[in-house]
PDB file of C-alpha atoms in Angstrom:
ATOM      1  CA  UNK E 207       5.362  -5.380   3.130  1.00  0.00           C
ATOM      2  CA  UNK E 208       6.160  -8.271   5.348  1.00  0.00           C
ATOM      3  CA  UNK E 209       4.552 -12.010   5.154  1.00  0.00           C
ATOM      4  CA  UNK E 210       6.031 -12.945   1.566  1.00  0.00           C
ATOM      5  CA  UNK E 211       3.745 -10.282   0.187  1.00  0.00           C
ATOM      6  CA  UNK E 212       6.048  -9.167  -3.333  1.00  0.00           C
ATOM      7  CA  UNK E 213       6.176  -5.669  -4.546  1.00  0.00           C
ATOM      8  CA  UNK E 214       7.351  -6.528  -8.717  1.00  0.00           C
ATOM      9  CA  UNK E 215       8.453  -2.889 -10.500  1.00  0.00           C
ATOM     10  CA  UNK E 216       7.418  -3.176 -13.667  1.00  0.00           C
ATOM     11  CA  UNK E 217       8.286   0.517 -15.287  1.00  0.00           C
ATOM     12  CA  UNK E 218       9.588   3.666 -13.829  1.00  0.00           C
ATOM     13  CA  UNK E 219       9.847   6.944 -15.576  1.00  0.00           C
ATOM     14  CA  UNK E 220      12.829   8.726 -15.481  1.00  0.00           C
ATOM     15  CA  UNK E 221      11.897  11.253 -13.313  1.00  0.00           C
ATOM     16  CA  UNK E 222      10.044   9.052 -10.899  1.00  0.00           C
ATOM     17  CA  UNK E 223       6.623  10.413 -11.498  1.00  0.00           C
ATOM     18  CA  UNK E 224       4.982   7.206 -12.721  1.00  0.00           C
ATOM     19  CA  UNK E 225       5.197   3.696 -12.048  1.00  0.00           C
ATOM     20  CA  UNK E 226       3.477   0.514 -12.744  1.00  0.00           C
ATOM     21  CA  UNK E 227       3.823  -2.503 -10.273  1.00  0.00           C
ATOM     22  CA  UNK E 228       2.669  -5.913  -9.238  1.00  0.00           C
ATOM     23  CA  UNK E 229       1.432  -6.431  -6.074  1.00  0.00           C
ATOM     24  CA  UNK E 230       1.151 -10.154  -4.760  1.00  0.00           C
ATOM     25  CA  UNK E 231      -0.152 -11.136  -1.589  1.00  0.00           C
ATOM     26  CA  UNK E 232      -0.134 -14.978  -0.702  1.00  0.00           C
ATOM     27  CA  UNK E 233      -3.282 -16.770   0.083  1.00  0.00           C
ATOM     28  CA  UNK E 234      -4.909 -15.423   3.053  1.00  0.00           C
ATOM     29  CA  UNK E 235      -2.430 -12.837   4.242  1.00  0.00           C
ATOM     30  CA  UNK E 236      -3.487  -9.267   4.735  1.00  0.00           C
ATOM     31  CA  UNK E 237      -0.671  -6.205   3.824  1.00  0.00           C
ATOM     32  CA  UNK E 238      -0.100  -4.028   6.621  1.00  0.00           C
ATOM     33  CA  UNK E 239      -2.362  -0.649   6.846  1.00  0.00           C
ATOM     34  CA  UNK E 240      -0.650   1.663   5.156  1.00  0.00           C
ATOM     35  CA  UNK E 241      -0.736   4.749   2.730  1.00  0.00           C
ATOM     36  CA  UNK E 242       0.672   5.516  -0.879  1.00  0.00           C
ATOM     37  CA  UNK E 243       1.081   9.404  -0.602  1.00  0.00           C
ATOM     38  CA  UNK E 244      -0.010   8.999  -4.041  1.00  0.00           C
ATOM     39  CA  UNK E 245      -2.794   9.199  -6.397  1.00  0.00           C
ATOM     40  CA  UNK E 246      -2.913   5.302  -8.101  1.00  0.00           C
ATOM     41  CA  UNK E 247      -5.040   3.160 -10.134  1.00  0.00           C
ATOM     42  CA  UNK E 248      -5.563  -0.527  -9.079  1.00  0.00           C
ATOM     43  CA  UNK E 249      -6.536  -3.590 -11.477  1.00  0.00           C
ATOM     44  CA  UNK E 250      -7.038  -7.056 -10.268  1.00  0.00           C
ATOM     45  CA  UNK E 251      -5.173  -9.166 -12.370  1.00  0.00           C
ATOM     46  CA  UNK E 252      -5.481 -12.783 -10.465  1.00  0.00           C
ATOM     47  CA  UNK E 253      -7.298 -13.858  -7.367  1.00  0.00           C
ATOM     48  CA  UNK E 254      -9.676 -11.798  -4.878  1.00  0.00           C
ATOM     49  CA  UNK E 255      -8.619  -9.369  -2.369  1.00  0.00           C
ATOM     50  CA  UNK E 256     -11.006  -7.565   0.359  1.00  0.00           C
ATOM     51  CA  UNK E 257     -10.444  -3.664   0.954  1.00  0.00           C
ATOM     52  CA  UNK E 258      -9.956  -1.679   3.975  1.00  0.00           C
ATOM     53  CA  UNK E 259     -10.303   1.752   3.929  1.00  0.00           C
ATOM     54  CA  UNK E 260      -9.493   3.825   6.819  1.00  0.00           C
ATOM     55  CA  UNK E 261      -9.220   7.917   7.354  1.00  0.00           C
ATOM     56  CA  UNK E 262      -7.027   9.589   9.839  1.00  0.00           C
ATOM     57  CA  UNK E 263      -8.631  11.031  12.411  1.00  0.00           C
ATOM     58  CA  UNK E 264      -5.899  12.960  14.924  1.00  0.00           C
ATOM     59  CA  UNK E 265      -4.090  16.005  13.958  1.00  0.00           C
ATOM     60  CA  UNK E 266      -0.885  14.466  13.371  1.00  0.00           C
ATOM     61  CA  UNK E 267       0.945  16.511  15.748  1.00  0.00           C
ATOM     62  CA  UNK E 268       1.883  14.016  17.824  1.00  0.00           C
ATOM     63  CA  UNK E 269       5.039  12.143  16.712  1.00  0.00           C
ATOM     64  CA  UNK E 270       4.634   8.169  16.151  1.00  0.00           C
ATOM     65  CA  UNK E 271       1.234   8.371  17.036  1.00  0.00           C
ATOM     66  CA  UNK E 272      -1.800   7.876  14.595  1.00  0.00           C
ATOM     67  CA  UNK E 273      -5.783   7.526  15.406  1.00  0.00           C
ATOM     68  CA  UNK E 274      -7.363   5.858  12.742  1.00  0.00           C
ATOM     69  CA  UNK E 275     -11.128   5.232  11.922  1.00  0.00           C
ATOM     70  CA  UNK E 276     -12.165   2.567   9.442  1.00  0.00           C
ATOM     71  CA  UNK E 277     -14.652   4.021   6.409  1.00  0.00           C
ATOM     72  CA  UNK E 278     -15.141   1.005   4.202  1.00  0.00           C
ATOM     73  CA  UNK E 279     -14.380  -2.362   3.394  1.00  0.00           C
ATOM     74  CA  UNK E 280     -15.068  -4.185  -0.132  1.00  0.00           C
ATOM     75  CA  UNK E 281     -14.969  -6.515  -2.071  1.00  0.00           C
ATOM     76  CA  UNK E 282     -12.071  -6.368  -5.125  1.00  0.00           C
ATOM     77  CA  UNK E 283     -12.574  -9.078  -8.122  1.00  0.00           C
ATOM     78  CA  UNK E 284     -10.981  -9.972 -10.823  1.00  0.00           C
ATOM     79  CA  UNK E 285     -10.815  -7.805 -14.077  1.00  0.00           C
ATOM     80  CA  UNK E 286     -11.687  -4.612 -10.740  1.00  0.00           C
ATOM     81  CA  UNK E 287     -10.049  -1.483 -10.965  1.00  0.00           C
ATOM     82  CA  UNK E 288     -10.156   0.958  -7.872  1.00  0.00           C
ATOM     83  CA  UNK E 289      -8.147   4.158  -7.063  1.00  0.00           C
ATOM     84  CA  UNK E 290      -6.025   5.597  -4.364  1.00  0.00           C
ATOM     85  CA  UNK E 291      -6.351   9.062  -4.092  1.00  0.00           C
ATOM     86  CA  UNK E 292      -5.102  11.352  -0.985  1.00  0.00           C
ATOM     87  CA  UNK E 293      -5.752  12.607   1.864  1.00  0.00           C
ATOM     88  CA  UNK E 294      -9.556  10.207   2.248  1.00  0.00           C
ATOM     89  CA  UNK E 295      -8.489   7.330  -0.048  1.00  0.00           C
ATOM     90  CA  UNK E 296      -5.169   6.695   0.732  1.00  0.00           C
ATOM     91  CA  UNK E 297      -5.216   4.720   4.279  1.00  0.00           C
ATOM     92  CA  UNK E 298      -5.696   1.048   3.406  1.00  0.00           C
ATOM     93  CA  UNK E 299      -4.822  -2.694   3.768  1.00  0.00           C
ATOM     94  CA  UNK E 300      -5.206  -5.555   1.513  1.00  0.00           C
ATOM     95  CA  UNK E 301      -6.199  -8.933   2.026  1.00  0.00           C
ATOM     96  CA  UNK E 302      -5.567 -11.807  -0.182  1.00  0.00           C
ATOM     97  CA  UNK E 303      -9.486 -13.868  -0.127  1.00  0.00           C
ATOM     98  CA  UNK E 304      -8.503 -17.045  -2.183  1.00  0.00           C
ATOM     99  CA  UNK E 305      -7.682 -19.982  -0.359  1.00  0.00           C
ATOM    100  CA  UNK E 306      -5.365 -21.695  -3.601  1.00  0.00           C
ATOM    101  CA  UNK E 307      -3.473 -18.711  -5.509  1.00  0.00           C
ATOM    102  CA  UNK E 308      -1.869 -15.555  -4.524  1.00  0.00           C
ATOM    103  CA  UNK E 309      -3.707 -12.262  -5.441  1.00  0.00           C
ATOM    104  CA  UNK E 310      -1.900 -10.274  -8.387  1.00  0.00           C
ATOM    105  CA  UNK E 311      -2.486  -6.409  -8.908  1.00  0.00           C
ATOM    106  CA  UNK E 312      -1.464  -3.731 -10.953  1.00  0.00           C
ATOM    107  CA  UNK E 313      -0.760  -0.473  -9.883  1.00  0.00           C
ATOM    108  CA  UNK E 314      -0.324   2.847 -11.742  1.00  0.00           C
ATOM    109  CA  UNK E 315       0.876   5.176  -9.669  1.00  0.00           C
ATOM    110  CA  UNK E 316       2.117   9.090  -9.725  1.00  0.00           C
ATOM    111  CA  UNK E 317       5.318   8.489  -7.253  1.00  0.00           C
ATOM    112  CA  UNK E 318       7.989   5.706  -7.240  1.00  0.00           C
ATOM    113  CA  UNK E 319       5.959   3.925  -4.614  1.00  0.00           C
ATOM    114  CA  UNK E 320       8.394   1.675  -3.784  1.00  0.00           C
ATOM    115  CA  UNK E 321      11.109   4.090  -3.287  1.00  0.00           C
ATOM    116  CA  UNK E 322       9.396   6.815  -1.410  1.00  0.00           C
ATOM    117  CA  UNK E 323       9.264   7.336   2.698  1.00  0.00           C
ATOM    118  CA  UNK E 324       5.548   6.250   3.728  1.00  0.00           C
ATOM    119  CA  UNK E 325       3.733   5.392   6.128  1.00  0.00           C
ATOM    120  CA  UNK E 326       2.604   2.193   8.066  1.00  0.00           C
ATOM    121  CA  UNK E 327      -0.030   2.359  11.041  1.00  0.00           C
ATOM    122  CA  UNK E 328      -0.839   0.533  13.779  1.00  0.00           C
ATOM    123  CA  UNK E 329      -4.475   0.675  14.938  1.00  0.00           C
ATOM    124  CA  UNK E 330      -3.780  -1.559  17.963  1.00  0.00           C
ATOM    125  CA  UNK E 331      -1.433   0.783  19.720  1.00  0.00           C
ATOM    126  CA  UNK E 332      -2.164   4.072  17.364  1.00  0.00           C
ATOM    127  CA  UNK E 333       1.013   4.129  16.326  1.00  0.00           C
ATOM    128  CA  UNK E 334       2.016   5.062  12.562  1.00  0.00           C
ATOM    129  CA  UNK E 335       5.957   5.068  11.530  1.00  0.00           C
ATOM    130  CA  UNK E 336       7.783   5.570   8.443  1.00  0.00           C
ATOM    131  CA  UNK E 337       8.722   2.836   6.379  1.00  0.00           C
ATOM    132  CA  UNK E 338      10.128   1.967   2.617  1.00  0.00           C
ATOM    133  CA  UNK E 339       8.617  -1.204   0.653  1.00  0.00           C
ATOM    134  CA  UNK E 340      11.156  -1.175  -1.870  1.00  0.00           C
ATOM    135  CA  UNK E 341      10.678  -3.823  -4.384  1.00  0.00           C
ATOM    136  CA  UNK E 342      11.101  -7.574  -4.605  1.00  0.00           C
ATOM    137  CA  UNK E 343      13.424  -7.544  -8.034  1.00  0.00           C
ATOM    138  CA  UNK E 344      15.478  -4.697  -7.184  1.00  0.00           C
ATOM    139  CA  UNK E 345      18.557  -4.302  -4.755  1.00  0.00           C
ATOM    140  CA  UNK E 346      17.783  -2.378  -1.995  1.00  0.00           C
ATOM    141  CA  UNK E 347      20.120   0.382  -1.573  1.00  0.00           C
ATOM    142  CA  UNK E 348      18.873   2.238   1.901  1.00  0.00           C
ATOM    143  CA  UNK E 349      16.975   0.773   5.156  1.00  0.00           C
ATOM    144  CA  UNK E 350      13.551   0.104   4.919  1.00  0.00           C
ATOM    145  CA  UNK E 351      13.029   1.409   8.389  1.00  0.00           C
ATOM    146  CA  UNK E 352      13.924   5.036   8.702  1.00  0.00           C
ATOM    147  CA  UNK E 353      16.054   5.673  11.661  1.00  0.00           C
ATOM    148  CA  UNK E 354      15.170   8.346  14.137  1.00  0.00           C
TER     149      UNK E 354
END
């Protein structure tokens, strides 16, 4: 996820249908926008973190390219739980709001987030490209960047 942000697998079933994560993200530093292709449950387990919600607005039928508008933005505190849920909840980034300590989540999700091709936007140049997060204690065994 880029900027020392840590993606911690915690369990994964067998069949890669479930699994439970930590995400940290270092004081002040904001994950890139991207989506889960997943539904998820989120708990705050340490810190703050501010939402960003966005929706996709093309058609997708143009290759790299992604419009994006931006639906919400809130506040996430401690003891919080929120959920990802696609196609309108799915779209997001995540900043870290304490100054002092990283932010620590939880997720629950129904895919092996870090293993799965997603997706990571741009909203500068309205761009969107696939990408793998992989995670922080395990080897990673293909590119993160799928090659065209």
């Amino acid at each position: 996820m880029g900027s020392s942000i840590g993606q911690w697998l915690l369990y994964r079933a067998k069949d890669r249908a479930l699994t439970i994560f930590s995400l940290v993200i270092p004081p002040g530093s904001t994950t890139p926008i991207h989506d889960h292709l997943s539904w998820g449950l989120v708990g705050l387990y340490k810190g703050g973190q501010e939402e960003t919600l966005y929706r996709r607005v093309d058609n997708g039928e143009i290759e790299g390219h992604a419009q994006l508008e931006k639906i919400d933005v809130y506040q996430v505190k401690k003891g919080h739980v929120y959920h990802i849920l696609p196609p309108d909840q799915d779209i997001h980034s995540v900043k870290a709001t304490t100054v002092f300590t990283p932010s620590v989540s939880i997720h629950v999700m129904g895919n092996d987030t870090g293993s799965v091709w997603r997706h990571q936007y741009n909203l500068q140049t309205q761009s969107v490209r696939a990408f793998r997060s992989g995670y922080s204690n395990l080897p990673d065994k293909e590119p993160k960047n799928k090659v065209s």
